[in-house]
Coordinates of C-alpha atoms in Angstrom, one line a residue:
Chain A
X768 CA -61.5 33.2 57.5
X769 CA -59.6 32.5 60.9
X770 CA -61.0 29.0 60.7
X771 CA -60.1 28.2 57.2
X772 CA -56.3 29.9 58.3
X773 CA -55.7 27.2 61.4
X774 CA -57.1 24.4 59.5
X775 CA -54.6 24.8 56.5
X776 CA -51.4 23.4 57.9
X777 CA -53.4 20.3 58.9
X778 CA -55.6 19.8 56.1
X779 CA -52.0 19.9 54.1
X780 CA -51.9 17.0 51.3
X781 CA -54.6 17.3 49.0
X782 CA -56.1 20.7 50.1
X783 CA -52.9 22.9 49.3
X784 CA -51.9 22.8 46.0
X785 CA -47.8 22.7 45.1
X786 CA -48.0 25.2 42.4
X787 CA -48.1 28.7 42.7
X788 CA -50.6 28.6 40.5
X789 CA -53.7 26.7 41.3
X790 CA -56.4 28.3 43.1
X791 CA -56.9 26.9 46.8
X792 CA -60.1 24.4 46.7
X793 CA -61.0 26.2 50.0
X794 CA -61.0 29.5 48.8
X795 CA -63.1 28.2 45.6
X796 CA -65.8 26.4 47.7
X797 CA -66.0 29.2 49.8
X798 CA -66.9 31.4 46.7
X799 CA -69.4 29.1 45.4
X800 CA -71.1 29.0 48.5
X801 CA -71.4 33.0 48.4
X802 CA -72.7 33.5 44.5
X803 CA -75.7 31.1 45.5
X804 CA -76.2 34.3 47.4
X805 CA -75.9 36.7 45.3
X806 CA -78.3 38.9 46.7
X807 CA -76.1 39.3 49.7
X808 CA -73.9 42.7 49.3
X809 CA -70.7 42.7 47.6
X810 CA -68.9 43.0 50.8
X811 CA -69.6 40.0 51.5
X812 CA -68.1 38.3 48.3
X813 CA -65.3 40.2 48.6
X814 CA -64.7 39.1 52.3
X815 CA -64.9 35.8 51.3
X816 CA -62.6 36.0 48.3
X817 CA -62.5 34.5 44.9
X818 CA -63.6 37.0 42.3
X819 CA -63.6 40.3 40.2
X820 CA -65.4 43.3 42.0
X821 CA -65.1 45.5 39.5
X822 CA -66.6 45.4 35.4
X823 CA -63.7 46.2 34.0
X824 CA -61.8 43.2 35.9
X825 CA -64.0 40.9 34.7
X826 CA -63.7 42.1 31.4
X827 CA -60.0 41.4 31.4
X828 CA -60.4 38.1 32.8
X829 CA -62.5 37.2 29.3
X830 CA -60.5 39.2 27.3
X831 CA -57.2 36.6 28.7
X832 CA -59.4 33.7 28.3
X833 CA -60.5 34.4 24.5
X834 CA -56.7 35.5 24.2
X835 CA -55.0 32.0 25.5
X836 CA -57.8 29.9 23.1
X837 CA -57.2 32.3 20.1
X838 CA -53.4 32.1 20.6
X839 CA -53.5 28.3 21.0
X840 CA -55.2 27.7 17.9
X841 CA -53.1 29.7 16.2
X842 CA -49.8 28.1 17.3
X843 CA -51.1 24.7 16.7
X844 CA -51.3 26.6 12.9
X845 CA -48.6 28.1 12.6
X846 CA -46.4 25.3 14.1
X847 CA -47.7 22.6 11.8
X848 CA -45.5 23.2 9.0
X849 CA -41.8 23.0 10.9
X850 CA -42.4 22.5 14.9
X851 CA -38.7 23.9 15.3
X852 CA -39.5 27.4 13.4
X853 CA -38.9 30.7 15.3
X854 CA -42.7 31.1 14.3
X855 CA -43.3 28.0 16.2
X856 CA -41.6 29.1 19.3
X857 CA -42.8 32.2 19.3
X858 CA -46.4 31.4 18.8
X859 CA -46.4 29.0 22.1
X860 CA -44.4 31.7 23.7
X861 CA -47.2 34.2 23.4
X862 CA -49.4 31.7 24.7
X863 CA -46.9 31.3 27.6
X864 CA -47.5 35.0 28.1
X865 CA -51.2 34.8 27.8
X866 CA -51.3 32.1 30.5
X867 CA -49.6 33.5 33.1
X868 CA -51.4 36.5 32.9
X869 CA -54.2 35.2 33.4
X870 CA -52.9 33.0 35.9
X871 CA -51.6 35.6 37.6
X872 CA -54.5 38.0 37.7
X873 CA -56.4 35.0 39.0
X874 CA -54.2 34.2 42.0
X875 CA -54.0 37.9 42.8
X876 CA -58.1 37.9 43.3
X877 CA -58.2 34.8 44.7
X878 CA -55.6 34.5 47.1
X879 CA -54.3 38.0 47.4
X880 CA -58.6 39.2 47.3
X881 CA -57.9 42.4 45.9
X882 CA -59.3 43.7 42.5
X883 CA -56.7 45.5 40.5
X884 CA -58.0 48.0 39.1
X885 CA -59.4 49.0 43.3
X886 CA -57.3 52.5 43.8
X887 CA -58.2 53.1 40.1
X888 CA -61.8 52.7 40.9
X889 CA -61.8 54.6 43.9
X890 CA -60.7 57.7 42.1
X891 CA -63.1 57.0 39.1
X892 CA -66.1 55.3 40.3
X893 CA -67.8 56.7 37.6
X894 CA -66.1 55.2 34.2
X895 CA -67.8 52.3 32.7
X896 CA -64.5 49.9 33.7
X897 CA -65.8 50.3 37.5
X898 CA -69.0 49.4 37.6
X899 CA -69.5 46.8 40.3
X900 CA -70.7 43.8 38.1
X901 CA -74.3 42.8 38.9
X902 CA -76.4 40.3 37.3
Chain B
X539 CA -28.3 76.9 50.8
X540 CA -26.3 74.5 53.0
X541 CA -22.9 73.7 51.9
X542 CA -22.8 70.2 50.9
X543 CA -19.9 68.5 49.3
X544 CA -21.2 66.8 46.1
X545 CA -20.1 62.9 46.2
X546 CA -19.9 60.7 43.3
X547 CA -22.1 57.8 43.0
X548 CA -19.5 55.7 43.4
X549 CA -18.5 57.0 47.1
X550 CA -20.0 54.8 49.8
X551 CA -20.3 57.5 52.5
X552 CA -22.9 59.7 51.4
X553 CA -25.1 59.7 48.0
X554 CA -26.9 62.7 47.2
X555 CA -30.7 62.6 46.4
X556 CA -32.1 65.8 44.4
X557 CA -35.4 67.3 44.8
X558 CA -36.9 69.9 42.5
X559 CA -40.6 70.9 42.7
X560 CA -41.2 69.3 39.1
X561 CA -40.8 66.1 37.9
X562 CA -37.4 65.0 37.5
X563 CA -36.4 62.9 34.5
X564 CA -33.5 60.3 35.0
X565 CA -33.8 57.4 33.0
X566 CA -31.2 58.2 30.1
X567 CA -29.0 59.8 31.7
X568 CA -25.8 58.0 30.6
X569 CA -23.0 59.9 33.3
X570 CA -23.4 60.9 36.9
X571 CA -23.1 64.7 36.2
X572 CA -26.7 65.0 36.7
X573 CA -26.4 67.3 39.2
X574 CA -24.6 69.9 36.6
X575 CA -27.5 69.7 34.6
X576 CA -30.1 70.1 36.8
X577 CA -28.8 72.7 38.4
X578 CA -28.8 74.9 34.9
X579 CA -32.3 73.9 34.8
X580 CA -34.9 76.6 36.0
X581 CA -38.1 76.0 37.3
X582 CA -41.5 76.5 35.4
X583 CA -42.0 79.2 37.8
X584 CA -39.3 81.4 36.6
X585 CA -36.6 83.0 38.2
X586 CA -33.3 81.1 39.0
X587 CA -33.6 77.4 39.9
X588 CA -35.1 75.7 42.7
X589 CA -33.3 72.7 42.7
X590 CA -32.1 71.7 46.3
X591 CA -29.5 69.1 46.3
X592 CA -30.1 67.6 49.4
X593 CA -26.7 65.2 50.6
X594 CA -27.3 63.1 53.5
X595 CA -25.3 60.3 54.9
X596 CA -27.3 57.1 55.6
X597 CA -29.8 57.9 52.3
X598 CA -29.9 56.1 49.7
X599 CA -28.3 52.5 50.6
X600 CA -30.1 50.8 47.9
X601 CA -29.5 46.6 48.1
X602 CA -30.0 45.2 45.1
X603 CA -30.7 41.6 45.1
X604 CA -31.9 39.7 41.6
X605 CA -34.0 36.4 41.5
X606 CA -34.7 34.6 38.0
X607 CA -37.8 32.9 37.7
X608 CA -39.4 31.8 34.6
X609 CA -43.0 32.4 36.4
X610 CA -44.0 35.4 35.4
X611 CA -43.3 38.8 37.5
X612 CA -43.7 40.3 40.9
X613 CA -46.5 38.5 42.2
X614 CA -45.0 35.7 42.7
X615 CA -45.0 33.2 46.4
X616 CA -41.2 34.1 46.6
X617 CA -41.9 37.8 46.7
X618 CA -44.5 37.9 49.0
X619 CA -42.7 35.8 51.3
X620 CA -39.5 38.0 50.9
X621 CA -41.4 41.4 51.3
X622 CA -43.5 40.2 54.5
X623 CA -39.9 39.4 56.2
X624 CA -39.3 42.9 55.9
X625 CA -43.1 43.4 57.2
X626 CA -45.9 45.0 55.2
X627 CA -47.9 44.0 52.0
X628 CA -46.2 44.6 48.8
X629 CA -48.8 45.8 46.6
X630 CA -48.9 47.6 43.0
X631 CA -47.7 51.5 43.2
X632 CA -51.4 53.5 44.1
X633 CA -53.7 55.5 40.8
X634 CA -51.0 54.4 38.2
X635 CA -51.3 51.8 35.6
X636 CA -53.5 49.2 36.9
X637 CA -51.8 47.1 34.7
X638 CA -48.1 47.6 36.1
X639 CA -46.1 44.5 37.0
X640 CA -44.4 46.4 40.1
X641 CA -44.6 45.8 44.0
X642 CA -44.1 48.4 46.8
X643 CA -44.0 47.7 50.2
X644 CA -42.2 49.7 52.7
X645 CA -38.7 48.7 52.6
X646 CA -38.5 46.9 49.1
X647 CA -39.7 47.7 45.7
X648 CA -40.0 44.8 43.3
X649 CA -39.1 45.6 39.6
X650 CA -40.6 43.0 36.9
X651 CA -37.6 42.9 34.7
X652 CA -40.2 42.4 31.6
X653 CA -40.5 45.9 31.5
X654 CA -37.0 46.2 30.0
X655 CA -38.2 44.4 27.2
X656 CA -37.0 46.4 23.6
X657 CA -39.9 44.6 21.9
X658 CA -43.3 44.5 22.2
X659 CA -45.3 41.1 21.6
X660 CA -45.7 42.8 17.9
X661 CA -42.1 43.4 17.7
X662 CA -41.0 40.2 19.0
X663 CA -43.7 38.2 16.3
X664 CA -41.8 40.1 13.7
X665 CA -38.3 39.3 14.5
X666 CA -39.1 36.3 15.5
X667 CA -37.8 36.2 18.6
X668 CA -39.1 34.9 22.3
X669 CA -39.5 36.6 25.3
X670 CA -36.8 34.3 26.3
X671 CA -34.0 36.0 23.7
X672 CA -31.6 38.9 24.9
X673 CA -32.6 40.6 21.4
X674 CA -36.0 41.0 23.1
X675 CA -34.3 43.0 26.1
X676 CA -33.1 46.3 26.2
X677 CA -30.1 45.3 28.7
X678 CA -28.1 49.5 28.5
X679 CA -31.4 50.8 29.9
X680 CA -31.9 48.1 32.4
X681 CA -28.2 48.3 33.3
X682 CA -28.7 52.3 33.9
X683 CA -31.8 52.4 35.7
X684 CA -30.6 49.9 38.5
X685 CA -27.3 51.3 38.5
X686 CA -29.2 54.9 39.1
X687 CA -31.8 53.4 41.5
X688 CA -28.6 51.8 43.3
X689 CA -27.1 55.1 43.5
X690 CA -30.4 56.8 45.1
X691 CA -31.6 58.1 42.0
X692 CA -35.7 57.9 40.8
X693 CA -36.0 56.5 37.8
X694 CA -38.8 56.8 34.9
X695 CA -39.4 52.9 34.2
X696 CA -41.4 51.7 31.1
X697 CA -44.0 49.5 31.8
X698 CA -44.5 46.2 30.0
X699 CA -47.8 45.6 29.1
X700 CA -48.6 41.7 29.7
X701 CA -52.5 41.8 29.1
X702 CA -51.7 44.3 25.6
X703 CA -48.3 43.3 24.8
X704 CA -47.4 46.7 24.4
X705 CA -45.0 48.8 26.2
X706 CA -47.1 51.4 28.1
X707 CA -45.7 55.1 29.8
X708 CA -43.3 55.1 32.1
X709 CA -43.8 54.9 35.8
X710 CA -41.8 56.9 38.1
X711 CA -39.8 54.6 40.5
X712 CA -37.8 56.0 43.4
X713 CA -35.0 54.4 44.8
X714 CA -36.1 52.0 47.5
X715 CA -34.1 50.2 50.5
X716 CA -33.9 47.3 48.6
X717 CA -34.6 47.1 45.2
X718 CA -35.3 43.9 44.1
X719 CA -35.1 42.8 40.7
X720 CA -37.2 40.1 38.9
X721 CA -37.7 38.0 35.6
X722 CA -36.0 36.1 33.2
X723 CA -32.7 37.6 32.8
X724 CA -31.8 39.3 36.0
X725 CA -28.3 37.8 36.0
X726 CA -27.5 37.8 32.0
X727 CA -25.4 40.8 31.7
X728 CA -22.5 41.3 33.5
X729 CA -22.8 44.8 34.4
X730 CA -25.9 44.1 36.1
X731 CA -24.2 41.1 37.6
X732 CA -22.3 43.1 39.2
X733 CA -24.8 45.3 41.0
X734 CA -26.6 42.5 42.6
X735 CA -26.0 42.1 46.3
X736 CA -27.1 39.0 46.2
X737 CA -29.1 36.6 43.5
X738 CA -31.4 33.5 43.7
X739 CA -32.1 31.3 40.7
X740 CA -35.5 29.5 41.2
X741 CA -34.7 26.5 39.1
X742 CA -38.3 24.1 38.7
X743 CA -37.2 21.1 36.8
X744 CA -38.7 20.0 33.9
X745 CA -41.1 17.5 35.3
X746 CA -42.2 19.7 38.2
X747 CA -42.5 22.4 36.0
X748 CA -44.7 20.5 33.8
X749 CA -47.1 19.2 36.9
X750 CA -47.1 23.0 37.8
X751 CA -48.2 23.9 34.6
X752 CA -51.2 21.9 33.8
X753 CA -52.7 23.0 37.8
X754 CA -52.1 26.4 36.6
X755 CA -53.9 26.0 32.8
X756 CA -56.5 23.0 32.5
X757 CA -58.9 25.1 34.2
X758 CA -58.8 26.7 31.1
X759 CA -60.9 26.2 27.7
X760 CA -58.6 26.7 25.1
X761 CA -55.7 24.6 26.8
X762 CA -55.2 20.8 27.1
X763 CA -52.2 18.4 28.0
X764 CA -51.1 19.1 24.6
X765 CA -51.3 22.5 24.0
X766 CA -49.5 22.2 27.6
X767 CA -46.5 20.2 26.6
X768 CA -46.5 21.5 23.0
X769 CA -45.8 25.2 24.9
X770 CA -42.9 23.7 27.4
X771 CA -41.3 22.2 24.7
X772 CA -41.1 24.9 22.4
X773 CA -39.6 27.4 24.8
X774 CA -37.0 24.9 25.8
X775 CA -34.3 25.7 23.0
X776 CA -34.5 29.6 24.2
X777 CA -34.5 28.5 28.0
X778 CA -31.6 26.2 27.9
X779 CA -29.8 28.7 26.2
X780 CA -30.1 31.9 27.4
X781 CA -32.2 31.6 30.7
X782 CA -31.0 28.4 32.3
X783 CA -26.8 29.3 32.5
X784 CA -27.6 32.2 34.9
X785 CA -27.5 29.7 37.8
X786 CA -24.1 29.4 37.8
X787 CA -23.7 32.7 39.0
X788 CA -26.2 33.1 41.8
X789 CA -25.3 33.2 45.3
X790 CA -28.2 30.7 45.7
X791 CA -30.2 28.4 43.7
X792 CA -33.4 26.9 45.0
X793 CA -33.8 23.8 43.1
X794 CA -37.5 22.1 42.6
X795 CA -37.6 18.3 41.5
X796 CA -40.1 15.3 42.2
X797 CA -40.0 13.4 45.4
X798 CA -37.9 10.4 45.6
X799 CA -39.7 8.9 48.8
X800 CA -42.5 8.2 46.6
X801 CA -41.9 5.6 43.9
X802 CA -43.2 6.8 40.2
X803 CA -44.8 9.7 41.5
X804 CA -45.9 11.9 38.7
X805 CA -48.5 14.0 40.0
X806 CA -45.2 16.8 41.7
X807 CA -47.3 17.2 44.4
X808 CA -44.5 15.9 46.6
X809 CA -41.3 18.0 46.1
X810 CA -38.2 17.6 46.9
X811 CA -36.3 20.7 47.3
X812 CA -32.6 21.5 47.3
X813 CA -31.1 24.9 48.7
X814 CA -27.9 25.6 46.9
X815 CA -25.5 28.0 48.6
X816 CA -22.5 29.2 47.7
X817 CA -20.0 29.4 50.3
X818 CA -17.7 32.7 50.3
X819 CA -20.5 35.1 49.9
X820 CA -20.0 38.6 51.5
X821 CA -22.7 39.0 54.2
X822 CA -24.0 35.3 53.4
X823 CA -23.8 32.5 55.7
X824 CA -25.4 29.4 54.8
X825 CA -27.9 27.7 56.5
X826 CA -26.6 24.2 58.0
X827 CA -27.5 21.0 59.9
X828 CA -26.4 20.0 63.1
X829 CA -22.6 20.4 61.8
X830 CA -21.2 23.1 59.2
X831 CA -18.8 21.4 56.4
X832 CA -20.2 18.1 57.2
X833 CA -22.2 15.5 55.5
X834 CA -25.7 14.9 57.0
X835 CA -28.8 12.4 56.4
X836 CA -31.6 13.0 59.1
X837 CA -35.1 11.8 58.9
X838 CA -37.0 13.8 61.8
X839 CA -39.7 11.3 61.7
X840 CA -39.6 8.7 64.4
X841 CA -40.0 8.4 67.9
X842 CA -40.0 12.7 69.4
X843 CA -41.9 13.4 66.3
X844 CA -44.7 11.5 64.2
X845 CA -45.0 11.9 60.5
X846 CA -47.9 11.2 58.3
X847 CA -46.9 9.5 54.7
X848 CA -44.2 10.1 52.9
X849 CA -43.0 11.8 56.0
X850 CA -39.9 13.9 55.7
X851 CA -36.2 13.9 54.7
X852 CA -34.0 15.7 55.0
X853 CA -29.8 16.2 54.0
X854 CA -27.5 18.4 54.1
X855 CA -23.3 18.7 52.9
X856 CA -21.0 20.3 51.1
X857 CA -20.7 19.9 47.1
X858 CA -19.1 22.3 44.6
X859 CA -21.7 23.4 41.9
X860 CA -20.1 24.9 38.2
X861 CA -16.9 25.0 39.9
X862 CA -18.0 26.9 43.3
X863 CA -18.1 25.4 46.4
X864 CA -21.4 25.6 47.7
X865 CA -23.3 23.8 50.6
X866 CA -26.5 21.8 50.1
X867 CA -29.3 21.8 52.3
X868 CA -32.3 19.1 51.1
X869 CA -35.6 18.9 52.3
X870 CA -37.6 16.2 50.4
X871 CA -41.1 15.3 51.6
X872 CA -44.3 17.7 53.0
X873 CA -45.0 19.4 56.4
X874 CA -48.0 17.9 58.4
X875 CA -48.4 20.0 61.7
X876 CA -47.7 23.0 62.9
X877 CA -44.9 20.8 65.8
X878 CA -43.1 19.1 62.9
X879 CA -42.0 22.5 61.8
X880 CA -40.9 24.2 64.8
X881 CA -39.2 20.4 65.3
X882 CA -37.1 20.5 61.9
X883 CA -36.5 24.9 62.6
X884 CA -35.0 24.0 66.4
X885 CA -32.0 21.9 64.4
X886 CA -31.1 24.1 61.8
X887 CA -28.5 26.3 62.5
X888 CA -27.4 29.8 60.9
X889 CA -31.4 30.9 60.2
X890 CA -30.2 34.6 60.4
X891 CA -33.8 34.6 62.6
X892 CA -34.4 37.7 65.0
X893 CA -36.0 34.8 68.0
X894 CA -36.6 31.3 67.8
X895 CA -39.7 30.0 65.8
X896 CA -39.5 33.1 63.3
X897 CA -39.2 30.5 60.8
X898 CA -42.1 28.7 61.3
X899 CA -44.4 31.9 62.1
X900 CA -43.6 33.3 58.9
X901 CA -44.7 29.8 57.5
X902 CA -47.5 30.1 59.3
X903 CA -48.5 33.6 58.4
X904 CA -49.0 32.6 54.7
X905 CA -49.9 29.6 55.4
X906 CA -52.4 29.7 52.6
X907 CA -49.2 30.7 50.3
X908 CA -48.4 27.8 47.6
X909 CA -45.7 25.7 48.9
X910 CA -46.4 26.1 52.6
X911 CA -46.3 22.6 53.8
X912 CA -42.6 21.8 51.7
X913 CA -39.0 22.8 51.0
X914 CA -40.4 25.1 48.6
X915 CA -42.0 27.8 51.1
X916 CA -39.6 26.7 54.3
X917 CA -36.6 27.7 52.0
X918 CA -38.0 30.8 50.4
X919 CA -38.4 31.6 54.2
X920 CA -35.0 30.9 54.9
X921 CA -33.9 33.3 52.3
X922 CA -35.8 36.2 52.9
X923 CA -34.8 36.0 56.2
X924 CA -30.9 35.8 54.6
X925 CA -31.4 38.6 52.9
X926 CA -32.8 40.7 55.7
X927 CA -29.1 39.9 57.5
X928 CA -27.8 40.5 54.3
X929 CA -29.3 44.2 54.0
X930 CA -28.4 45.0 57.9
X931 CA -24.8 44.2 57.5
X932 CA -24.7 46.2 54.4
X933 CA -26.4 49.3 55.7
X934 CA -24.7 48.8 59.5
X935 CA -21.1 48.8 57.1
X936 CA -22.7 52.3 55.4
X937 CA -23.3 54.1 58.0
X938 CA -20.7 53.8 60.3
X939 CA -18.0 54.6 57.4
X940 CA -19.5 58.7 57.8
X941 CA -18.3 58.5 61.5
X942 CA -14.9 57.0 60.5
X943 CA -14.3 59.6 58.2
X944 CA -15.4 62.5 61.0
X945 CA -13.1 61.4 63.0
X946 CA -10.3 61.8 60.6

């Protein structure tokens, strides 16, 4: 990790991304590389970054997806009649919502590298939501 | 029990914190004669009361300071930056709601001002109104909870539910150093105005905003340029209305718009970045170049200092902004190497840093943060650090009023 750290400054233009929200092409290559590996522990997946430890994390990260399509198609719907309708608005604005969750719950594992639902986990390693995800 | 003279909240010597053995309850308390009720209050244990109402000058010298930012809660860059000034990790309060939108660290506590929302996603459908409208905020309860958090009091906040759209139980917050407050509407009513410290606006213009927007959702399935635009667009109305006049009333606007040292560039991957602040601030001094009230065009670039393309502009002056005067510092263009930032920190003057190079080492910490090789990180940076001097002054002003008052 120290390597990718010194080398970010200087691999600035296309490597980091302007947004807050895209994940860092390092980070993502770096994650790749480990699932080919997926026999390698956990530990070392979540060393490297880029991922839901948990089941129930994973879960949620469908669950968002399905959410922003679902919501999407339905705008598109709802907003065909009159584009300037409250419905209109508030159908995109729900998928606003949807987005940056999802967004957000992706930059947290990615950059920040920790699961959410972690202290819950660690108190209830037993519930069906913390099952580390193996396949 | 010691004797202890009971302040108001509204006394800036001492504010008195109150600990009982159960859980306290604060949140609707509409006056500030808590302390009467709590005191009639006996324990679950039975007997009389065992409240202790503990008084302590130098408690309790909450800093409030609000940022509006259309991009979601909490976790954003700016936040991270602002709570590693202070030092530590801000991370979601331990065992509770895995899904709450609030940051802890150890100074600051980061409140996701979508948990004052009055109606849920359902609600909102149903009224037909966006996240975006006031009707969707409940602005008395976010006005008494910051005002009792302020004054040293825990609060029982509701939690806002953004994976459910539903509002979920409340989450006990106590009052924190500083108390930082975050979302859409931080600066829309007045009474809350008027508790800020200090306020940013983060204001992304329309075109960066888009560029930012399709990074963030292509990778999706059910989104494409369309669905994309069709979303910016349809928010717009409610923005420009009820989110977008709050600038005029922050201490300091961090403005986002394309570059202009690359012709027709579309892609907003080259910012340029404006730091708008407003002179007259208590505890604020803005940031300037070379010489303060003066007007200033300096391209670093050049023979001390090699710059890759576009290289890097900068500009600095005063300007008046809704009818304040303010000062305008620019950066337009992207950081390279690791010298060209401790080049461009070593002229600015008024950084508020601790030793020279702070700037640039809290660049470099997160230097795999969004925004770390523009104006967008370098002046998030700058105004952590702002509000650091901010909350010393304050809390050096605090706590030597006590000792005035002894000596009386």
């Amino acid at each position: 990790m120290a390597t990718l750290r010194l080398h970010s400054l200087t691999a600035a233009s296309e490597k980091i991304p302007t947004s807050p929200f895209a994940p860092s092409s390092r980070v993502l290559s770096a994650s790749f590389h480990c699932n080919e590996k997926r026999v390698s522990i956990r530990m070392t997946i979540n060393a490297m970054g880029g991922g839901a430890k948990y089941k129930g994390t994973q879960m949620r990260e469908k669950q968002l997806s399905d959410m922003i399509k679902m919501k999407v198609t339905e705008a598109k719907q709802v907003c065909e009649g009159d584009e300037t309708s409250d419905e209109c608005k508030v159908a995109w604005d729900e998928v606003e919502e949807v987005s940056q969750a999802k967004a957000d719950l992706r930059l947290r594992l990615e950059v920040e590298k920790k699961d959410p639902l972690e202290s819950f986990c660690l108190e209830n390693p037993e519930t069906e939501e913390c099952k580390v995800y193996d396949d | 029990m010691a004797v202890c003279p009971v302040y108001t909240t509204q006394s800036l010597n001492s504010t008195c914190s109150i600990s009982t053995p159960s859980k306290t309850h604060f949140s609707s308390h509409h006056n500030h004669l808590v302390f009467y009720r709590t005191s009639k209050r006996t324990s679950k244990r039975g007997g009389s009361s065992s409240c202790v109402i503990t008084c302590s000058a130098g408690d309790s010298q909450t800093v409030v300071i609000g940022l509006a930012a259309d991009s979601g809660c909490g976790k954003s860059t700016f936040m991270r930056r602002l709570t590693s000034v202070f030092g530590g990790a801000a991370e979601p309060p331990k065992g509770g709601n895995p899904d709450s939108n609030t940051l802890i660290s150890d100074m600051t506590t980061v409140i996701c001002l979508d948990d004052y929302h009055s109606l849920d996603r359902t609600g909102r459908k149903e009224k037909g109104v966006t996240a975006l409208d006031p009707r969707a905020n409940d602005f008395d309860l976010m006005y008494e909870q910051v005002k009792a958090l302020k004054s040293g009091i825990a609060v029982d906040k509701p939690i806002y539910n953004h994976v459910t759209g539903l509002l979920d139980p409340p989450e006990l917050i106590k009052p924190p150093k500083i108390l930082v407050i975050e979302g859409l509407h931080p600066m829309f009513d007045e009474r809350v105005r008027d508790l800020l410290d200090f306020s940013i606006y983060l204001d992304i213009s329309n075109e960066v905003k888009f560029a930012w927007k399709i990074q963030r959702d292509m990778a999706e399935r059910g989104h494409s340029l369309e669905s994309i635009k069709a979303s910016i667009e349809a928010r717009k109305p409610d923005f420009d209305a009820f989110i977008d006049p709050q600038k005029q009333y922050a201490d300091a606007v961090i403005e986002v718009l394309p570059t202009q040292l690359i012709p027709d560039d579309n892609e907003g991957k080259v910012l340029r970045v404006r730091l708008i602040m407003k002179e007259g601030v208590e505890h604020f001094s803005p940031v300037y170049l070379f010489d303060e009230g003066s007007t200033i065009s300096w391209i670093p670039c050049g023979r001390k200092l090699t710059c890759s393309y576009p290289g890097i502009k900068f500009s600095y002056g005063p300007d008046t902004y809704f009818g304040h005067e303010v000062s305008v510092l620019e950066m337009d263009g992207q950081f390279d190497r690791l010298d060209e930032l401790i080049y461009v920190e070593s002229h600015l003057s008024n950084l508020s840093t601790k030793f020279y190079g702070e700037v640039t080492q809290q660049m470099l910490k997160h230097a795999d943060f969004p925004g770390s090789n523009n104006g967008t990180g370098l002046f998030q940076t700058i105004v952590g650090l702002k509000i650091r001097d901010l909350y010393e002054q304050i809390t050096a002003i605090k706590t030597a009023a006590p000792l005035q008052a002894t000596k009386a």
